[in-house]
Coordinates of C-alpha atoms and ligand atoms in Angstrom, one line a residue:
M15 CA -5.6 12.1 -27.4
Q16 CA -3.6 15.2 -26.9
D17 CA 0.1 14.7 -27.0
H18 CA 0.5 17.2 -23.2
L19 CA -2.1 17.0 -20.5
P20 CA -2.9 20.3 -18.8
I21 CA -1.6 20.0 -15.4
S22 CA 0.4 23.6 -14.0
V23 CA 3.5 23.6 -11.8
T24 CA 3.9 26.5 -9.1
R25 CA 7.8 25.5 -7.1
V26 CA 8.0 27.0 -3.8
A27 CA 10.0 30.3 -2.8
H28 CA 12.8 27.8 -1.2
S29 CA 12.8 24.6 -0.2
R30 CA 12.7 22.6 3.2
I31 CA 15.4 19.7 1.7
G32 CA 17.8 21.5 3.5
E33 CA 16.1 21.4 6.8
V34 CA 15.8 17.8 6.4
D35 CA 17.8 14.9 8.2
F36 CA 18.3 12.5 5.6
N37 CA 20.2 10.2 8.2
H38 CA 16.8 9.5 9.9
L39 CA 13.8 9.2 8.3
P40 CA 11.3 7.9 10.2
F41 CA 8.1 6.6 8.3
G42 CA 5.4 9.3 7.9
V43 CA 7.4 12.1 9.2
E44 CA 9.1 14.3 6.6
F45 CA 6.6 15.8 3.8
T46 CA 7.9 17.4 0.4
D47 CA 7.3 20.4 -0.9
H48 CA 4.7 20.0 -3.0
I49 CA 2.2 18.2 -3.8
F50 CA -0.5 16.7 -7.2
T51 CA -3.4 17.8 -6.2
A52 CA -7.4 18.8 -8.5
D53 CA -10.4 18.8 -7.7
Y54 CA -13.9 17.5 -8.8
K55 CA -16.6 19.2 -10.0
N56 CA -19.9 19.7 -11.4
G57 CA -19.5 16.1 -12.6
S58 CA -16.0 16.6 -13.3
W59 CA -12.4 16.7 -12.3
H60 CA -10.3 20.8 -12.9
D61 CA -7.4 22.1 -12.0
F62 CA -5.3 19.7 -12.1
R63 CA -1.5 21.7 -10.5
I64 CA 1.7 20.4 -8.7
E65 CA 2.2 23.3 -5.9
P66 CA 3.2 24.2 -3.1
L67 CA 2.2 22.0 0.2
K68 CA 0.4 24.1 2.2
P69 CA -2.2 23.4 5.4
L70 CA -5.9 22.7 4.1
S71 CA -8.6 24.7 5.6
V72 CA -11.5 23.0 6.1
H73 CA -14.7 23.4 7.2
P74 CA -16.5 21.4 10.8
G75 CA -18.9 20.4 8.5
N76 CA -17.0 18.8 5.8
M77 CA -18.4 15.8 4.6
A78 CA -15.2 13.2 4.9
W79 CA -14.8 13.7 8.4
H80 CA -18.5 12.8 9.4
Y81 CA -19.8 10.1 6.6
G82 CA -16.1 8.5 5.9
Q83 CA -15.6 9.2 2.0
A84 CA -11.6 9.2 1.9
I85 CA -10.0 6.8 0.1
F86 CA -6.1 6.5 -0.5
E87 CA -3.1 4.6 -1.9
G88 CA 0.7 3.6 -0.6
M89 CA 3.5 3.3 -3.2
K90 CA 6.9 3.9 -3.6
A91 CA 9.4 6.1 -6.0
V92 CA 13.6 4.5 -5.9
L93 CA 16.2 6.0 -8.1
N94 CA 17.5 2.7 -10.1
P95 CA 21.3 2.6 -10.3
Q96 CA 21.8 5.4 -12.8
G97 CA 19.7 7.7 -10.5
E98 CA 16.5 8.1 -12.0
P99 CA 13.5 8.1 -10.7
L100 CA 11.1 5.3 -11.1
L101 CA 7.9 4.0 -9.9
F102 CA 6.2 1.1 -9.6
R103 CA 2.8 -0.5 -10.6
P104 CA 1.4 3.2 -10.9
D105 CA -1.3 1.3 -13.2
K106 CA -2.5 -0.9 -10.8
H107 CA -2.7 1.6 -7.9
I108 CA -5.2 3.9 -10.1
E109 CA -6.9 1.1 -10.9
R110 CA -7.5 0.0 -7.1
L111 CA -7.8 3.6 -6.4
N112 CA -10.7 3.9 -8.7
N113 CA -11.9 0.7 -6.9
S114 CA -12.3 2.3 -4.2
A115 CA -13.6 5.3 -5.4
L116 CA -16.3 3.3 -6.7
R117 CA -17.2 1.3 -3.7
M118 CA -17.8 4.5 -1.6
S119 CA -19.9 6.5 -4.3
M120 CA -16.6 8.9 -5.3
P121 CA -15.5 10.2 -8.5
P122 CA -13.1 7.5 -10.7
F123 CA -9.9 9.8 -11.1
P124 CA -8.6 9.5 -14.7
K125 CA -5.8 7.5 -14.7
E126 CA -3.7 9.4 -17.8
F127 CA -3.5 12.7 -15.6
F128 CA -2.1 10.4 -12.2
I129 CA 0.6 8.6 -13.8
Q130 CA 1.5 12.3 -16.2
G131 CA 0.8 14.3 -12.5
L132 CA 2.9 11.2 -11.3
K133 CA 5.7 11.0 -13.0
M134 CA 5.9 14.9 -12.5
F135 CA 5.8 15.5 -9.3
V136 CA 8.7 13.1 -9.0
E137 CA 10.5 14.5 -11.0
L138 CA 10.1 18.0 -9.7
E139 CA 10.7 16.1 -5.9
K140 CA 14.0 13.8 -7.5
H141 CA 16.1 15.1 -5.1
W142 CA 14.5 14.2 -1.8
I143 CA 14.4 10.4 -3.0
P144 CA 16.7 8.8 -0.2
K145 CA 19.2 6.6 -1.7
G146 CA 20.7 4.7 0.8
E147 CA 19.0 1.1 0.1
D148 CA 15.4 -0.1 1.1
S149 CA 15.0 3.8 1.5
A150 CA 12.1 5.6 -0.4
L151 CA 10.3 8.3 -1.4
Y152 CA 6.6 7.1 -0.4
L153 CA 3.6 8.8 -1.9
R154 CA 0.3 8.7 -0.3
P155 CA -2.7 9.2 -3.0
L156 CA -5.7 10.5 -1.4
M157 CA -8.8 11.2 -2.4
I158 CA -11.6 13.1 0.1
A159 CA -15.6 14.4 -0.3
T160 CA -15.3 18.2 -0.1
D161 CA -18.9 19.2 0.9
T162 CA -19.6 20.7 4.1
H163 CA -23.0 19.3 4.3
V164 CA -24.5 17.6 7.3
G165 CA -27.1 14.6 6.1
V166 CA -26.1 11.1 5.2
R167 CA -25.5 11.6 1.0
P168 CA -22.9 10.9 -1.1
S169 CA -20.7 14.7 -1.7
Q170 CA -20.5 16.6 -5.1
T171 CA -17.4 18.1 -5.1
Y172 CA -14.3 15.9 -4.1
K173 CA -10.1 16.8 -3.6
L174 CA -7.2 14.3 -4.8
I175 CA -3.8 15.2 -3.5
V176 CA -1.4 13.0 -3.5
M177 CA 2.1 13.6 -0.7
A178 CA 5.6 12.4 -1.1
L179 CA 7.3 11.7 2.0
P180 CA 11.3 10.5 2.2
V181 CA 11.3 7.5 4.0
G182 CA 14.7 5.3 5.2
P183 CA 14.6 1.3 5.5
Y184 CA 11.8 -0.7 7.2
Y185 CA 13.2 -2.4 9.2
S186 CA 11.1 -5.5 9.2
K187 CA 11.6 -7.7 12.2
P188 CA 10.1 -10.4 11.8
L189 CA 6.3 -10.9 13.3
N190 CA 4.9 -12.0 16.2
V191 CA 0.8 -12.6 15.0
L192 CA -1.9 -13.2 16.9
V193 CA -5.1 -15.4 14.8
Q194 CA -8.0 -13.0 15.7
T195 CA -11.2 -15.1 16.7
K196 CA -13.5 -12.2 18.8
Y197 CA -13.2 -8.8 16.0
I198 CA -13.1 -9.5 12.5
R199 CA -11.3 -6.4 9.9
A200 CA -14.1 -7.2 7.0
V201 CA -16.3 -9.4 5.6
E202 CA -18.1 -10.4 1.7
G203 CA -19.8 -7.7 0.1
G204 CA -18.2 -4.9 2.2
V205 CA -15.5 -2.4 2.0
G206 CA -12.6 -4.8 3.0
Y207 CA -11.1 -4.6 -0.6
A208 CA -11.4 -0.7 -1.1
K209 CA -8.6 0.9 0.3
T210 CA -10.5 3.0 3.0
A211 CA -10.1 5.0 6.3
G212 CA -13.0 3.3 8.1
N213 CA -11.0 -0.1 7.6
Y214 CA -8.1 1.1 9.8
G215 CA -10.1 3.4 12.0
A216 CA -11.8 -0.4 12.8
A217 CA -8.9 -2.2 13.2
M218 CA -7.2 -0.2 15.8
Y219 CA -8.7 -1.3 19.0
P220 CA -8.5 -4.9 18.7
T221 CA -4.5 -4.4 17.0
R222 CA -4.2 -2.2 20.2
L223 CA -5.6 -4.9 22.8
A224 CA -3.2 -7.3 20.3
K225 CA -0.2 -5.0 21.2
E226 CA -0.2 -4.7 24.9
K227 CA -0.4 -8.6 25.0
G228 CA 3.1 -7.9 23.2
Y229 CA 1.9 -9.1 19.6
D230 CA 2.6 -7.4 16.4
Q231 CA 0.3 -7.4 14.2
I232 CA -3.1 -9.4 14.0
V233 CA -4.0 -12.4 11.8
W234 CA -8.0 -11.2 9.9
M235 CA -10.0 -14.3 9.9
E236 CA -13.3 -14.4 7.1
P237 CA -16.3 -13.4 10.3
K238 CA -18.7 -16.5 9.8
E239 CA -16.8 -19.4 11.3
F240 CA -13.7 -17.2 11.7
R241 CA -11.7 -20.5 10.2
Y242 CA -10.3 -18.9 7.1
V243 CA -7.1 -16.9 7.0
Q244 CA -7.4 -12.9 5.4
E245 CA -5.2 -11.0 5.8
A246 CA -1.9 -9.7 8.7
G247 CA -2.9 -6.4 9.8
T248 CA -1.1 -3.7 7.0
M249 CA 0.2 -6.8 5.1
N250 CA -1.3 -9.8 2.8
I251 CA -0.3 -13.3 4.3
F252 CA 1.9 -16.8 2.9
F253 CA 2.3 -19.5 3.8
R254 CA 5.1 -22.2 2.7
L255 CA 4.1 -26.2 2.8
K256 CA 6.3 -28.5 1.8
D257 CA 5.3 -28.4 -2.0
R258 CA 3.2 -25.7 -2.8
I259 CA 2.9 -22.3 -1.2
V260 CA -0.6 -21.2 -0.2
T261 CA -2.2 -17.2 -0.1
P262 CA -5.9 -16.2 0.7
M263 CA -7.6 -16.1 -2.5
L264 CA -9.5 -12.2 -3.7
T265 CA -12.8 -12.9 -1.6
G266 CA -13.8 -9.6 -1.5
A267 CA -12.9 -8.9 1.9
I268 CA -9.0 -8.9 1.3
L269 CA -7.3 -5.9 0.2
P270 CA -5.6 -7.1 -3.5
G271 CA -2.6 -6.2 -2.5
I272 CA -0.6 -5.2 -5.3
T273 CA 2.9 -5.8 -3.5
R274 CA 0.7 -9.8 -3.0
D275 CA 0.1 -9.8 -7.2
S276 CA 3.9 -9.2 -8.0
I277 CA 5.0 -11.7 -5.5
I278 CA 2.3 -14.7 -7.3
H279 CA 4.1 -13.9 -10.0
V280 CA 8.4 -13.5 -9.0
L281 CA 7.6 -17.3 -7.3
R282 CA 5.7 -18.5 -9.8
D283 CA 8.3 -17.2 -12.4
M284 CA 10.8 -19.3 -9.7
G285 CA 9.2 -22.8 -10.7
H286 CA 7.2 -22.5 -7.7
T287 CA 3.5 -23.8 -7.2
V288 CA 1.5 -20.9 -6.1
I289 CA -2.2 -21.0 -4.7
E290 CA -4.9 -18.3 -3.9
Q291 CA -7.6 -20.1 -1.9
K292 CA -9.4 -19.9 0.9
V293 CA -6.5 -20.7 4.1
D294 CA -8.1 -23.1 6.5
I295 CA -6.7 -22.0 9.8
N296 CA -7.0 -25.7 10.8
E297 CA -4.7 -27.6 7.4
L298 CA -2.7 -25.0 8.5
L299 CA -2.6 -26.0 12.1
A300 CA -2.4 -29.7 10.8
A301 CA 0.3 -29.1 8.8
Y302 CA 2.7 -27.4 11.1
K303 CA 2.7 -30.5 13.3
R304 CA 3.2 -32.4 10.5
G305 CA 6.3 -30.5 9.9
E306 CA 4.8 -29.1 6.5
L307 CA 4.4 -25.6 7.2
I308 CA 7.3 -24.0 6.6
E309 CA 7.7 -20.2 6.2
A310 CA 5.1 -17.8 6.9
F311 CA 5.2 -13.7 6.0
G312 CA 3.3 -10.5 4.8
S313 CA 3.6 -8.6 2.0
G314 CA 3.0 -4.8 1.6
T315 CA 4.7 -1.7 0.2
A316 CA 6.4 -0.9 3.2
A317 CA 8.3 -3.6 4.6
M318 CA 7.9 -5.5 0.4
V319 CA 8.3 -9.0 2.4
A320 CA 8.2 -9.5 6.6
N321 CA 9.0 -12.5 8.0
I322 CA 6.4 -14.2 10.5
Y323 CA 8.3 -15.8 13.7
N324 CA 5.4 -17.0 15.0
M325 CA 1.7 -17.4 14.5
R326 CA -0.8 -18.3 17.8
F327 CA -3.9 -19.4 17.0
E328 CA -6.5 -20.0 20.0
D329 CA -3.3 -21.6 22.8
F330 CA -1.1 -22.6 20.2
D331 CA 2.6 -21.3 18.7
M332 CA 3.2 -21.3 15.2
R333 CA 7.4 -21.2 15.5
F334 CA 9.0 -20.7 12.8
D335 CA 12.5 -21.2 12.7
E336 CA 14.8 -18.7 10.9
S337 CA 17.1 -21.0 9.5
N338 CA 14.4 -22.0 7.0
W339 CA 13.6 -18.4 5.8
E340 CA 15.5 -19.2 2.7
L341 CA 12.5 -18.0 0.6
S342 CA 11.1 -14.9 2.0
L343 CA 14.5 -14.0 1.9
E344 CA 15.1 -14.9 -2.1
L345 CA 12.1 -13.6 -3.0
K346 CA 12.4 -10.2 -0.7
R347 CA 15.8 -9.5 -3.3
A348 CA 14.0 -10.3 -6.4
I349 CA 11.1 -8.2 -5.9
T350 CA 13.3 -5.0 -4.5
N351 CA 16.4 -5.3 -7.2
I352 CA 12.9 -5.0 -10.1
R353 CA 12.4 -2.3 -8.1
N354 CA 14.7 -0.8 -8.2
G355 CA 15.7 -1.3 -11.3
K356 CA 18.9 -3.6 -10.4
T357 CA 17.2 -6.7 -12.8
E358 CA 15.4 -7.1 -15.7
D359 CA 12.1 -5.3 -15.8
K360 CA 10.1 -8.6 -17.3
W361 CA 6.8 -7.4 -16.7
G362 CA 7.1 -4.0 -17.4
W363 CA 6.8 -2.4 -13.5
T364 CA 8.1 0.1 -13.5
M365 CA 7.9 3.6 -15.1
S366 CA 11.0 6.2 -15.1
T367 CA 9.9 9.7 -14.7
T368 CA 12.6 10.9 -16.7
G369 CA 11.6 14.1 -19.5
A370 CA 8.1 14.2 -17.3
L371 CA 8.6 18.1 -16.2
E372 CA 10.1 19.0 -19.4
A373 CA 8.2 17.3 -22.2
V374 CA 4.5 17.8 -20.3
V375 CA 4.7 21.6 -19.1
A376 CA 7.5 23.1 -20.0
S377 CA 5.6 26.2 -21.4
N378 CA 3.8 26.7 -17.2
I379 CA 6.7 25.8 -15.3
Q380 CA 6.3 29.1 -12.8
Ligands
PLP424 C1 -4.7 -4.3 4.8 C2 -3.8 -4.4 3.9 N1 -3.6 -5.2 3.3 C3 -2.3 -5.3 2.4 C4 -1.6 -4.9 1.9 C5 -0.2 -4.5 1.4 O1 -1.0 -3.9 0.0 P1 0.4 -3.6 -0.8 O2 1.1 -5.0 -1.2 O3 -0.6 -2.9 -2.3 O4 0.9 -2.4 -0.1 C6 -1.6 -2.8 2.8 C7 -1.0 -2.0 2.2 O5 -1.5 -0.9 1.4 C8 -2.9 -2.9 3.6 O6 -3.3 -1.2 4.2

């Protein structure tokens, strides 16, 4: 393998950073100065580069818009107590991106370029990483088809773009969730495990209906019998019973959350029994009525751990008493501290970006 990968860097002439109010960073609004990008044509990825962010000029016949070849990731970079940027589990994110790519008949992106490009990109944008507790630089890798063509077939050209957005603390207020018994998100054999744009578009209407009734998110159910829990909105879901924690097993219809995987490791390390299984809503309800279902929480990159205070199933409200939310809060602290470099990273999940620019492209920074 070559000792450095050919990723070029072109800097903006003037940074926008001075125009941004770092005390007010609503999610998804502010973008940094640059992107990491590459193009796919003639059967391989080319032109790996970090360059100024600018709008794309796209033909209306772009295939991504018509036929849905669009996949993405969501991850965060933070500063450790020494002020070094840390990525969290980038290897798992590129693995998931490439699993999504395969399902959508899109080309895999080379892992070593993804990791190296991300390290260089975050190192270049490190002044944009908000310093506050729970703040982060949100990274949004996106892969889209770019052929101009009408007619259903896979595109022959693609673009990968990684954007970065400084985000403030994600206020994870406890959630009121509705077990959905009419609409479905995904079915085994479909694309539920892929982080593909259409999954989110399909969820919008039922989510809007639930919001109109005062719920924050939907708990999606396995479609045949509406009996087994899948996930909640844009989070995976966990239930603490008296002697164990259960979470829906990955059937192919559920997004394999990287926070979910991290939580399972951390809980087992704390000595808890975690079981990945088919989670039957009737059994949950029965356990709740016996007083054995104690906590319910969602997991995801945005909030890490989000408590559920009410889960509505048909005409019954399962209410979860805040005084019992010990485990979820301890878990959130534990996992946030690993991500922020404040406690031992025994699984090697964090990756520092320090030195990534100097070592690799000293020669081609413009
Ligand atoms: C549908 C869905 N489920 C679960 C998750 C949680 O995944 P992760 O922990 O990798 O953020 C997300 C967020 O990416 C999601 O969009």
